[in-house]
Amino acid sequence: MPHDVHRFYGAGDLHFVTFSCHQRQPLLSDARGRDLLLEILERVRRRYRLVVLGYVVMPEHLHLLLSEPQRETLSTVVQALKLGFVRSMGNSGKSLIPRSRKGGRTWGTQQRFWQSRF
């Protein structure tokens, strides 16, 4: 997303949100990872008081149809979902993250599970 694009909140609109795994790798192809992601989504939904109208979990990305949260902004909600998922994975989630060398760098560390922005 270009940096000069601004997000507008507060009109009570629904939001279609998509975010991807780092370098669009299929890091959500494991059932354990998908189940954990949905568990964290439920926690975030309750905490920020928002309505999840629909979701699709694909191996390398996630689609959400959300109401505006009653607490905070949608950006805060997405950040809480991404961070909560990575923190909950902890050491048990390392097996969900394949190790590979790409362009001389290792990808798939916990710090790089998600692509930046949404």
PDB file of N, CA and C in Angstrom, residues 32-48 77-89:
ATOM      1  N   ARG A  32      -2.969 -26.804  12.711  1.00  0.00           N
ATOM      2  CA  ARG A  32      -2.696 -26.223  14.036  1.00  0.00           C
ATOM      3  C   ARG A  32      -2.575 -24.712  13.948  1.00  0.00           C
ATOM      4  N   GLY A  33      -1.895 -24.230  12.927  1.00  0.00           N
ATOM      5  CA  GLY A  33      -1.741 -22.793  12.745  1.00  0.00           C
ATOM      6  C   GLY A  33      -3.066 -22.106  12.471  1.00  0.00           C
ATOM      7  N   ARG A  34      -3.887 -22.730  11.626  1.00  0.00           N
ATOM      8  CA  ARG A  34      -5.205 -22.145  11.325  1.00  0.00           C
ATOM      9  C   ARG A  34      -6.082 -22.112  12.573  1.00  0.00           C
ATOM     10  N   ASP A  35      -6.084 -23.199  13.343  1.00  0.00           N
ATOM     11  CA  ASP A  35      -6.899 -23.240  14.562  1.00  0.00           C
ATOM     12  C   ASP A  35      -6.446 -22.186  15.565  1.00  0.00           C
ATOM     13  N   LEU A  36      -5.136 -22.028  15.708  1.00  0.00           N
ATOM     14  CA  LEU A  36      -4.612 -21.018  16.622  1.00  0.00           C
ATOM     15  C   LEU A  36      -4.995 -19.620  16.152  1.00  0.00           C
ATOM     16  N   LEU A  37      -4.902 -19.372  14.858  1.00  0.00           N
ATOM     17  CA  LEU A  37      -5.270 -18.062  14.316  1.00  0.00           C
ATOM     18  C   LEU A  37      -6.734 -17.745  14.615  1.00  0.00           C
ATOM     19  N   LEU A  38      -7.620 -18.711  14.454  1.00  0.00           N
ATOM     20  CA  LEU A  38      -9.042 -18.484  14.730  1.00  0.00           C
ATOM     21  C   LEU A  38      -9.295 -18.278  16.223  1.00  0.00           C
ATOM     22  N   GLU A  39      -8.535 -18.953  17.060  1.00  0.00           N
ATOM     23  CA  GLU A  39      -8.649 -18.742  18.507  1.00  0.00           C
ATOM     24  C   GLU A  39      -8.241 -17.318  18.882  1.00  0.00           C
ATOM     25  N   ILE A  40      -7.162 -16.834  18.300  1.00  0.00           N
ATOM     26  CA  ILE A  40      -6.706 -15.470  18.565  1.00  0.00           C
ATOM     27  C   ILE A  40      -7.696 -14.468  17.982  1.00  0.00           C
ATOM     28  N   LEU A  41      -8.262 -14.748  16.818  1.00  0.00           N
ATOM     29  CA  LEU A  41      -9.279 -13.873  16.232  1.00  0.00           C
ATOM     30  C   LEU A  41     -10.458 -13.718  17.183  1.00  0.00           C
ATOM     31  N   GLU A  42     -10.886 -14.797  17.811  1.00  0.00           N
ATOM     32  CA  GLU A  42     -11.998 -14.726  18.765  1.00  0.00           C
ATOM     33  C   GLU A  42     -11.630 -13.873  19.978  1.00  0.00           C
ATOM     34  N   ARG A  43     -10.424 -14.022  20.480  1.00  0.00           N
ATOM     35  CA  ARG A  43      -9.979 -13.187  21.619  1.00  0.00           C
ATOM     36  C   ARG A  43      -9.985 -11.711  21.244  1.00  0.00           C
ATOM     37  N   VAL A  44      -9.447 -11.410  20.073  1.00  0.00           N
ATOM     38  CA  VAL A  44      -9.385 -10.022  19.604  1.00  0.00           C
ATOM     39  C   VAL A  44     -10.793  -9.478  19.381  1.00  0.00           C
ATOM     40  N   ARG A  45     -11.684 -10.299  18.829  1.00  0.00           N
ATOM     41  CA  ARG A  45     -13.072  -9.875  18.596  1.00  0.00           C
ATOM     42  C   ARG A  45     -13.734  -9.446  19.904  1.00  0.00           C
ATOM     43  N   ARG A  46     -13.556 -10.242  20.938  1.00  0.00           N
ATOM     44  CA  ARG A  46     -14.157  -9.903  22.237  1.00  0.00           C
ATOM     45  C   ARG A  46     -13.496  -8.678  22.865  1.00  0.00           C
ATOM     46  N   ARG A  47     -12.184  -8.621  22.800  1.00  0.00           N
ATOM     47  CA  ARG A  47     -11.454  -7.520  23.442  1.00  0.00           C
ATOM     48  C   ARG A  47     -11.808  -6.165  22.836  1.00  0.00           C
ATOM     49  N   TYR A  48     -11.900  -6.104  21.515  1.00  0.00           N
ATOM     50  CA  TYR A  48     -12.134  -4.825  20.844  1.00  0.00           C
ATOM     51  C   TYR A  48     -13.588  -4.620  20.443  1.00  0.00           C
ATOM     52  N   VAL A  77      -6.590  -3.365  15.811  1.00  0.00           N
ATOM     53  CA  VAL A  77      -7.153  -4.720  15.822  1.00  0.00           C
ATOM     54  C   VAL A  77      -6.280  -5.672  15.002  1.00  0.00           C
ATOM     55  N   VAL A  78      -5.886  -5.262  13.802  1.00  0.00           N
ATOM     56  CA  VAL A  78      -5.051  -6.119  12.953  1.00  0.00           C
ATOM     57  C   VAL A  78      -3.693  -6.350  13.616  1.00  0.00           C
ATOM     58  N   GLN A  79      -3.133  -5.306  14.205  1.00  0.00           N
ATOM     59  CA  GLN A  79      -1.861  -5.454  14.909  1.00  0.00           C
ATOM     60  C   GLN A  79      -1.998  -6.441  16.067  1.00  0.00           C
ATOM     61  N   ALA A  80      -3.080  -6.339  16.832  1.00  0.00           N
ATOM     62  CA  ALA A  80      -3.308  -7.252  17.958  1.00  0.00           C
ATOM     63  C   ALA A  80      -3.472  -8.689  17.477  1.00  0.00           C
ATOM     64  N   LEU A  81      -4.139  -8.882  16.352  1.00  0.00           N
ATOM     65  CA  LEU A  81      -4.325 -10.226  15.802  1.00  0.00           C
ATOM     66  C   LEU A  81      -2.990 -10.824  15.359  1.00  0.00           C
ATOM     67  N   LYS A  82      -2.217 -10.062  14.600  1.00  0.00           N
ATOM     68  CA  LYS A  82      -0.927 -10.556  14.119  1.00  0.00           C
ATOM     69  C   LYS A  82       0.027 -10.847  15.278  1.00  0.00           C
ATOM     70  N   LEU A  83       0.153  -9.883  16.183  1.00  0.00           N
ATOM     71  CA  LEU A  83       1.080 -10.031  17.301  1.00  0.00           C
ATOM     72  C   LEU A  83       0.628 -11.126  18.262  1.00  0.00           C
ATOM     73  N   GLY A  84      -0.665 -11.179  18.538  1.00  0.00           N
ATOM     74  CA  GLY A  84      -1.190 -12.212  19.424  1.00  0.00           C
ATOM     75  C   GLY A  84      -0.957 -13.603  18.877  1.00  0.00           C
ATOM     76  N   PHE A  85      -1.100 -13.753  17.576  1.00  0.00           N
ATOM     77  CA  PHE A  85      -0.865 -15.050  16.941  1.00  0.00           C
ATOM     78  C   PHE A  85       0.594 -15.466  17.072  1.00  0.00           C
ATOM     79  N   VAL A  86       1.504 -14.565  16.737  1.00  0.00           N
ATOM     80  CA  VAL A  86       2.932 -14.893  16.787  1.00  0.00           C
ATOM     81  C   VAL A  86       3.364 -15.191  18.219  1.00  0.00           C
ATOM     82  N   ARG A  87       2.892 -14.401  19.168  1.00  0.00           N
ATOM     83  CA  ARG A  87       3.250 -14.646  20.574  1.00  0.00           C
ATOM     84  C   ARG A  87       2.682 -15.971  21.064  1.00  0.00           C
ATOM     85  N   SER A  88       1.484 -16.314  20.658  1.00  0.00           N
ATOM     86  CA  SER A  88       0.870 -17.572  21.094  1.00  0.00           C
ATOM     87  C   SER A  88       1.560 -18.781  20.482  1.00  0.00           C
ATOM     88  N   MET A  89       2.138 -18.596  19.301  1.00  0.00           N
ATOM     89  CA  MET A  89       2.864 -19.699  18.680  1.00  0.00           C
ATOM     90  C   MET A  89       4.033 -20.112  19.544  1.00  0.00           C
TER      91      MET A  89
END
